[in-house]
Amino acid sequence: MKQNLLTFFKYLISLAIAGGLLVYAFQGININEIFARFQEADYTWIFVSAILAIASHISRAYRWKYLLEPLGYKLSLWNAFLAVMSGYFMNTIIPRAGEVSRCGIIQKLDDIPADTAFGTVVLERIIDLLMLFLITALVFIVEFKNLSDWFIKLFQDKLSSYAELTYVFLILSVFGMIFLAVAYRYRQFLLQWSLFQKLRGILLNIIKGVFSIRSVRNLPAFIFHTLFIWLMYYLMSYVLFFSFAKTGHLDMWFGVLILFMGALGMGAPVSGGVGVYHLLVGKIFILRGLTSEDGILMATFMHTSQTVTILLFGGVATLISALLINRQKKKKNQLKPVLK
């Protein structure tokens, strides 16, 4: 009960933050004008974007198979895809819930331990962060002057609080080091504690999943899928430029900027990146001479189309997963009397 209440309040806080950022992003914007402009869009490109998004998710399912195979688990592509889509669906509703639900689904469908599967998901996130880091480095090398001016204008009223954030970070770091020192000092006592042993076992399985990268049998294919996933991420946003006359002329490099800002926005700990995505992506269009209203229009259009794709396909995948899990339970229950 206490855990459920805590989860509810965390979700409530996430929604409040998302709502506040959304209001901030839309300040001074005529909402009716946004809806009117939506009617002018060429919705063919949403379909194209959705196909590219699904292609990236299929590729992610393939890549996940490569990580689990060295650990001795044969994961079917269909089940992997269902779990991946269900995870995206849950992440859109509850921040960071997708990783857990994804591993839980694959445990029930393919009998793969959830903690081991979670280790491979952690590895995926590390690889995605590495890709984002490389894109970030490239973007800042090429666009350093423009982006530095843009960030200063966007956060000029908050620059004075950076020192305070630094102090908070230092204090938390000190407390973290003290905690690690105390844990090391009393490690013998902790090793005998049953709860600690259970947590240690889970952690070791997670580490096992993370280090599965060393045993990937088809490393070129793994690298290909990693690059393909991010290429699809890029294209699924870029093609949406052609939905409007004002953005149809934008260059392909600007699509990289949108990928960078979009990844930062979607990675924020709020439901579906709402608010953060609109703020970052909407404002970056100013670099290409568009108005703030045009930028918010495109950010809303892009975020909405991608979210609808996830909710639609992810929702169906979650439903199919639930039906398959229920069918497996029924089969096991039917076998029990026979086994007895």
CSV table of C-alpha atoms in Angstrom, one decimal:
chain,number,residue,atom,x,y,z
A,1,MET,CA,0.0,0.0,0.0
A,2,LYS,CA,2.8,2.4,1.0
A,3,GLN,CA,4.7,1.5,-2.2
A,4,ASN,CA,1.7,2.1,-4.4
A,5,LEU,CA,1.1,5.5,-2.7
A,6,LEU,CA,4.7,6.5,-3.3
A,7,THR,CA,4.4,5.5,-7.0
A,8,PHE,CA,1.2,7.5,-7.3
A,9,PHE,CA,2.9,10.6,-5.8
A,10,LYS,CA,5.9,10.2,-8.1
A,11,TYR,CA,3.6,10.0,-11.1
A,12,LEU,CA,1.6,13.0,-9.9
A,13,ILE,CA,4.8,15.1,-9.5
A,14,SER,CA,5.9,14.0,-13.0
A,15,LEU,CA,2.6,15.1,-14.4
A,16,ALA,CA,2.8,18.4,-12.6
A,17,ILE,CA,6.3,19.1,-13.9
A,18,ALA,CA,5.2,18.2,-17.4
A,19,GLY,CA,2.2,20.4,-17.2
A,20,GLY,CA,4.2,23.3,-15.9
A,21,LEU,CA,6.8,23.0,-18.6
A,22,LEU,CA,4.0,22.7,-21.2
A,23,VAL,CA,2.4,25.9,-20.0
A,24,TYR,CA,5.8,27.6,-20.0
A,25,ALA,CA,6.5,26.4,-23.6
A,26,PHE,CA,3.1,27.6,-24.9
A,27,GLN,CA,3.1,31.0,-23.2
A,28,GLY,CA,2.2,33.7,-25.7
A,29,ILE,CA,1.1,31.1,-28.3
A,30,ASN,CA,-2.4,31.2,-29.7
A,31,ILE,CA,-3.6,27.6,-29.2
A,32,ASN,CA,-6.5,28.1,-31.7
A,33,GLU,CA,-3.9,29.0,-34.3
A,34,ILE,CA,-2.0,25.8,-33.6
A,35,PHE,CA,-5.1,23.7,-34.2
A,36,ALA,CA,-5.9,25.7,-37.3
A,37,ARG,CA,-2.4,25.1,-38.7
A,38,PHE,CA,-2.7,21.4,-37.9
A,39,GLN,CA,-5.5,21.2,-40.5
A,40,GLU,CA,-3.1,22.4,-43.2
A,41,ALA,CA,-0.7,19.5,-42.6
A,42,ASP,CA,0.1,16.8,-45.1
A,43,TYR,CA,-0.7,13.7,-42.9
A,44,THR,CA,0.9,11.3,-45.4
A,45,TRP,CA,4.2,12.1,-43.7
A,46,ILE,CA,2.9,10.9,-40.3
A,47,PHE,CA,2.3,7.5,-41.9
A,48,VAL,CA,5.9,7.5,-43.3
A,49,SER,CA,7.2,8.5,-39.9
A,50,ALA,CA,5.3,5.8,-38.2
A,51,ILE,CA,6.7,3.1,-40.5
A,52,LEU,CA,10.2,4.4,-39.8
A,53,ALA,CA,9.5,4.3,-36.1
A,54,ILE,CA,8.3,0.7,-36.2
A,55,ALA,CA,11.4,-0.2,-38.3
A,56,SER,CA,13.5,1.1,-35.4
A,57,HIS,CA,11.6,-0.9,-32.8
A,58,ILE,CA,12.0,-4.1,-34.8
A,59,SER,CA,15.7,-3.4,-35.1
A,60,ARG,CA,15.8,-2.9,-31.3
A,61,ALA,CA,14.1,-6.2,-30.8
A,62,TYR,CA,16.7,-7.9,-33.1
A,63,ARG,CA,19.6,-6.2,-31.1
A,64,TRP,CA,18.1,-7.4,-27.8
A,65,LYS,CA,18.2,-11.0,-29.2
A,66,TYR,CA,21.9,-10.6,-29.8
A,67,LEU,CA,22.5,-9.6,-26.2
A,68,LEU,CA,20.5,-12.4,-24.7
A,69,GLU,CA,21.9,-15.3,-26.9
A,70,PRO,CA,25.4,-15.4,-25.2
A,71,LEU,CA,23.6,-15.8,-21.9
A,72,GLY,CA,22.0,-19.0,-23.1
A,73,TYR,CA,18.5,-17.6,-23.9
A,74,LYS,CA,16.7,-18.0,-27.2
A,75,LEU,CA,14.4,-15.0,-27.6
A,76,SER,CA,11.9,-15.1,-30.4
A,77,LEU,CA,11.8,-11.9,-32.5
A,78,TRP,CA,8.0,-11.6,-32.1
A,79,ASN,CA,8.1,-11.8,-28.3
A,80,ALA,CA,11.0,-9.4,-28.2
A,81,PHE,CA,9.1,-6.9,-30.4
A,82,LEU,CA,6.0,-7.2,-28.2
A,83,ALA,CA,8.0,-6.6,-25.1
A,84,VAL,CA,9.9,-3.6,-26.6
A,85,MET,CA,6.6,-2.0,-27.8
A,86,SER,CA,4.9,-2.7,-24.5
A,87,GLY,CA,7.9,-1.0,-22.7
A,88,TYR,CA,7.6,2.1,-24.9
A,89,PHE,CA,3.8,2.1,-24.2
A,90,MET,CA,4.4,2.0,-20.4
A,91,ASN,CA,7.1,4.6,-20.5
A,92,THR,CA,4.7,7.0,-22.2
A,93,ILE,CA,2.2,6.6,-19.4
A,94,ILE,CA,4.6,6.2,-16.4
A,95,PRO,CA,8.2,7.4,-16.6
A,96,ARG,CA,10.8,4.6,-16.4
A,97,ALA,CA,8.1,1.9,-15.9
A,98,GLY,CA,8.8,0.5,-19.4
A,99,GLU,CA,12.1,-1.1,-18.7
A,100,VAL,CA,10.7,-3.1,-15.8
A,101,SER,CA,7.5,-4.1,-17.6
A,102,ARG,CA,9.5,-5.1,-20.7
A,103,CYS,CA,11.6,-7.5,-18.7
A,104,GLY,CA,8.6,-8.8,-16.8
A,105,ILE,CA,6.8,-9.6,-20.1
A,106,ILE,CA,9.8,-11.4,-21.6
A,107,GLN,CA,10.2,-13.4,-18.3
A,108,LYS,CA,6.6,-14.7,-18.7
A,109,LEU,CA,6.7,-15.3,-22.4
A,110,ASP,CA,10.1,-16.8,-22.8
A,111,ASP,CA,11.2,-17.8,-19.2
A,112,ILE,CA,14.1,-15.4,-19.2
A,113,PRO,CA,14.9,-14.1,-15.7
A,114,ALA,CA,13.8,-10.5,-15.4
A,115,ASP,CA,16.9,-9.3,-13.6
A,116,THR,CA,19.2,-10.8,-16.3
A,117,ALA,CA,17.0,-9.3,-19.0
A,118,PHE,CA,17.1,-6.0,-17.1
A,119,GLY,CA,20.9,-6.1,-17.3
A,120,THR,CA,20.8,-6.2,-21.1
A,121,VAL,CA,18.3,-3.3,-21.1
A,122,VAL,CA,20.7,-1.3,-18.9
A,123,LEU,CA,23.4,-2.1,-21.5
A,124,GLU,CA,21.1,-0.9,-24.2
A,125,ARG,CA,20.6,2.4,-22.3
A,126,ILE,CA,24.4,2.8,-21.9
A,127,ILE,CA,24.9,2.2,-25.7
A,128,ASP,CA,22.1,4.7,-26.4
A,129,LEU,CA,23.7,7.3,-24.1
A,130,LEU,CA,27.0,6.7,-25.9
A,131,MET,CA,25.3,7.4,-29.3
A,132,LEU,CA,23.7,10.5,-27.8
A,133,PHE,CA,27.0,11.6,-26.5
A,134,LEU,CA,28.6,11.2,-30.0
A,135,ILE,CA,25.7,13.2,-31.6
A,136,THR,CA,26.0,15.8,-28.9
A,137,ALA,CA,29.8,16.2,-29.5
A,138,LEU,CA,29.2,16.5,-33.3
A,139,VAL,CA,26.4,19.0,-32.8
A,140,PHE,CA,28.4,21.2,-30.4
A,141,ILE,CA,31.5,21.1,-32.7
A,142,VAL,CA,29.5,22.3,-35.7
A,143,GLU,CA,26.9,24.5,-33.9
A,144,PHE,CA,28.8,25.7,-30.8
A,145,LYS,CA,28.4,29.4,-31.4
A,146,ASN,CA,24.7,29.2,-32.3
A,147,LEU,CA,23.8,26.8,-29.5
A,148,SER,CA,25.7,28.7,-26.8
A,149,ASP,CA,23.8,31.9,-27.8
A,150,TRP,CA,20.5,29.9,-27.9
A,151,PHE,CA,21.0,28.3,-24.5
A,152,ILE,CA,21.9,31.7,-22.9
A,153,LYS,CA,18.7,33.3,-24.3
A,154,LEU,CA,16.6,30.3,-23.2
A,155,PHE,CA,17.9,30.1,-19.7
A,156,GLN,CA,19.2,33.6,-19.0
A,157,ASP,CA,16.8,34.0,-16.1
A,158,LYS,CA,18.1,30.8,-14.5
A,159,LEU,CA,21.9,31.2,-14.9
A,160,SER,CA,22.2,32.6,-11.4
A,161,SER,CA,21.1,29.3,-9.9
A,162,TYR,CA,23.8,27.2,-11.5
A,163,ALA,CA,26.1,27.8,-8.5
A,164,GLU,CA,23.4,26.5,-6.1
A,165,LEU,CA,23.0,23.4,-8.3
A,166,THR,CA,26.8,22.8,-8.1
A,167,TYR,CA,26.7,23.0,-4.3
A,168,VAL,CA,23.9,20.5,-4.1
A,169,PHE,CA,25.7,18.1,-6.4
A,170,LEU,CA,28.9,18.4,-4.2
A,171,ILE,CA,27.0,17.7,-1.0
A,172,LEU,CA,25.3,14.7,-2.5
A,173,SER,CA,28.6,13.4,-3.7
A,174,VAL,CA,30.1,13.7,-0.2
A,175,PHE,CA,27.2,11.8,1.3
A,176,GLY,CA,27.5,9.2,-1.4
A,177,MET,CA,31.2,8.7,-0.6
A,178,ILE,CA,30.5,8.5,3.1
A,179,PHE,CA,27.8,5.8,2.5
A,180,LEU,CA,30.2,3.7,0.4
A,181,ALA,CA,32.9,4.0,3.1
A,182,VAL,CA,30.5,2.8,5.8
A,183,ALA,CA,29.2,0.0,3.6
A,184,TYR,CA,32.7,-1.2,2.9
A,185,ARG,CA,33.6,-1.0,6.7
A,186,TYR,CA,30.7,-3.2,7.6
A,187,ARG,CA,30.7,-5.4,4.5
A,188,GLN,CA,31.0,-8.7,6.5
A,189,PHE,CA,27.8,-7.9,8.4
A,190,LEU,CA,26.0,-7.0,5.1
A,191,LEU,CA,27.2,-10.2,3.4
A,192,GLN,CA,25.4,-12.2,6.1
A,193,TRP,CA,22.1,-10.3,5.8
A,194,SER,CA,19.5,-12.2,3.8
A,195,LEU,CA,18.1,-9.2,2.1
A,196,PHE,CA,21.5,-8.0,1.1
A,197,GLN,CA,22.3,-11.5,-0.3
A,198,LYS,CA,19.1,-11.3,-2.4
A,199,LEU,CA,19.9,-7.8,-3.7
A,200,ARG,CA,23.5,-8.9,-4.4
A,201,GLY,CA,22.2,-11.8,-6.5
A,202,ILE,CA,19.9,-9.5,-8.5
A,203,LEU,CA,22.8,-7.1,-9.0
A,204,LEU,CA,25.1,-9.8,-10.2
A,205,ASN,CA,22.5,-10.9,-12.7
A,206,ILE,CA,22.2,-7.3,-13.9
A,207,ILE,CA,26.0,-7.1,-14.3
A,208,LYS,CA,25.9,-10.4,-16.1
A,209,GLY,CA,23.4,-8.9,-18.6
A,210,VAL,CA,25.5,-5.7,-19.0
A,211,PHE,CA,28.7,-7.6,-19.8
A,212,SER,CA,26.9,-9.8,-22.4
A,213,ILE,CA,28.2,-7.3,-24.9
A,214,ARG,CA,31.6,-9.1,-24.7
A,215,SER,CA,30.1,-12.4,-26.0
A,216,VAL,CA,27.9,-11.1,-28.8
A,217,ARG,CA,28.5,-13.5,-31.6
A,218,ASN,CA,27.6,-11.2,-34.5
A,219,LEU,CA,29.1,-7.9,-33.5
A,220,PRO,CA,28.9,-6.4,-37.0
A,221,ALA,CA,25.1,-7.0,-37.0
A,222,PHE,CA,24.8,-5.6,-33.5
A,223,ILE,CA,26.6,-2.4,-34.6
A,224,PHE,CA,24.5,-2.2,-37.7
A,225,HIS,CA,21.2,-2.4,-35.7
A,226,THR,CA,22.5,0.3,-33.3
A,227,LEU,CA,23.3,2.6,-36.1
A,228,PHE,CA,20.1,1.7,-37.9
A,229,ILE,CA,18.0,2.5,-34.8
A,230,TRP,CA,19.4,6.0,-34.6
A,231,LEU,CA,19.1,6.5,-38.3
A,232,MET,CA,15.4,5.7,-38.1
A,233,TYR,CA,15.1,8.1,-35.1
A,234,TYR,CA,16.6,10.8,-37.3
A,235,LEU,CA,14.4,10.1,-40.3
A,236,MET,CA,11.1,9.7,-38.4
A,237,SER,CA,11.5,13.3,-37.3
A,238,TYR,CA,13.1,14.7,-40.4
A,239,VAL,CA,10.3,13.5,-42.8
A,240,LEU,CA,7.7,15.4,-40.7
A,241,PHE,CA,9.3,18.7,-42.0
A,242,PHE,CA,7.6,18.0,-45.3
A,243,SER,CA,4.2,18.1,-43.6
A,244,PHE,CA,4.2,22.0,-43.7
A,245,ALA,CA,5.2,24.5,-46.4
A,246,LYS,CA,7.2,26.6,-43.8
A,247,THR,CA,9.4,23.7,-42.8
A,248,GLY,CA,9.6,21.6,-46.0
A,249,HIS,CA,12.8,23.5,-47.1
A,250,LEU,CA,14.8,22.8,-43.9
A,251,ASP,CA,18.2,21.2,-44.4
A,252,MET,CA,19.1,17.6,-43.4
A,253,TRP,CA,21.7,18.9,-40.9
A,254,PHE,CA,18.9,20.7,-39.0
A,255,GLY,CA,17.3,17.3,-38.7
A,256,VAL,CA,20.4,16.3,-36.6
A,257,LEU,CA,19.7,19.2,-34.3
A,258,ILE,CA,16.1,18.1,-33.9
A,259,LEU,CA,17.3,14.5,-33.2
A,260,PHE,CA,19.6,15.9,-30.5
A,261,MET,CA,17.1,18.1,-28.8
A,262,GLY,CA,14.3,15.5,-29.2
A,263,ALA,CA,16.5,12.8,-27.5
A,264,LEU,CA,17.2,15.2,-24.6
A,265,GLY,CA,13.5,16.0,-24.3
A,266,MET,CA,12.3,12.4,-24.5
A,267,GLY,CA,14.9,11.4,-22.0
A,268,ALA,CA,13.6,13.7,-19.3
A,269,PRO,CA,11.9,12.0,-16.3
A,270,VAL,CA,8.4,13.2,-17.2
A,271,SER,CA,5.6,11.3,-18.9
A,272,GLY,CA,6.5,10.9,-22.6
A,273,GLY,CA,8.9,13.9,-22.5
A,274,VAL,CA,5.8,16.2,-22.4
A,275,GLY,CA,6.8,19.9,-21.9
A,276,VAL,CA,10.5,19.3,-22.1
A,277,TYR,CA,10.4,18.1,-25.7
A,278,HIS,CA,8.1,21.0,-26.7
A,279,LEU,CA,10.3,23.5,-25.0
A,280,LEU,CA,13.7,22.3,-26.4
A,281,VAL,CA,12.5,21.3,-29.9
A,282,GLY,CA,10.1,24.2,-30.3
A,283,LYS,CA,12.7,26.8,-29.5
A,284,ILE,CA,15.5,25.4,-31.6
A,285,PHE,CA,13.5,26.2,-34.8
A,286,ILE,CA,14.4,29.9,-34.1
A,287,LEU,CA,17.9,29.0,-35.4
A,288,ARG,CA,16.4,28.6,-38.9
A,289,GLY,CA,14.5,31.9,-38.9
A,290,LEU,CA,11.1,30.5,-37.8
A,291,THR,CA,9.0,32.2,-35.2
A,292,SER,CA,8.5,30.7,-31.7
A,293,GLU,CA,4.9,29.9,-32.7
A,294,ASP,CA,6.1,28.0,-35.8
A,295,GLY,CA,8.6,26.1,-33.6
A,296,ILE,CA,6.0,25.1,-31.0
A,297,LEU,CA,3.6,24.0,-33.8
A,298,MET,CA,6.3,21.7,-35.3
A,299,ALA,CA,7.3,20.4,-31.8
A,300,THR,CA,3.7,19.6,-31.0
A,301,PHE,CA,3.0,18.0,-34.3
A,302,MET,CA,6.1,15.8,-34.1
A,303,HIS,CA,5.6,14.9,-30.5
A,304,THR,CA,1.9,14.1,-31.0
A,305,SER,CA,2.5,11.9,-34.1
A,306,GLN,CA,5.3,9.9,-32.3
A,307,THR,CA,3.2,9.6,-29.1
A,308,VAL,CA,0.1,8.4,-31.1
A,309,THR,CA,2.3,5.8,-32.9
A,310,ILE,CA,3.6,4.5,-29.5
A,311,LEU,CA,0.1,4.5,-27.9
A,312,LEU,CA,-1.5,2.8,-30.9
A,313,PHE,CA,1.1,0.1,-31.6
A,314,GLY,CA,2.4,-0.2,-28.0
A,315,GLY,CA,-1.2,-0.5,-26.7
A,316,VAL,CA,-1.9,-3.3,-29.2
A,317,ALA,CA,1.4,-5.0,-28.3
A,318,THR,CA,0.5,-4.8,-24.6
A,319,LEU,CA,-2.9,-6.3,-25.2
A,320,ILE,CA,-1.4,-9.2,-27.3
A,321,SER,CA,1.3,-9.8,-24.6
A,322,ALA,CA,-1.4,-10.0,-21.9
A,323,LEU,CA,-3.4,-12.5,-24.0
A,324,LEU,CA,-0.3,-14.7,-24.7
A,325,ILE,CA,0.7,-14.7,-21.0
A,326,ASN,CA,-2.9,-15.6,-20.0
A,327,ARG,CA,-2.9,-18.4,-22.6
A,328,GLN,CA,0.4,-19.8,-21.2
A,329,LYS,CA,-1.0,-19.7,-17.7
A,330,LYS,CA,-4.0,-21.7,-18.8
A,331,LYS,CA,-1.7,-24.3,-20.4
A,332,LYS,CA,0.4,-24.7,-17.3
A,333,ASN,CA,-2.7,-25.1,-15.1
A,334,GLN,CA,-4.0,-27.8,-17.5
A,335,LEU,CA,-0.7,-29.6,-17.3
A,336,LYS,CA,-0.6,-29.7,-13.5
A,337,PRO,CA,-3.2,-32.5,-13.0
A,338,VAL,CA,-1.4,-34.5,-15.6
A,339,LEU,CA,2.0,-34.1,-14.0
A,340,LYS,CA,0.5,-35.1,-10.6
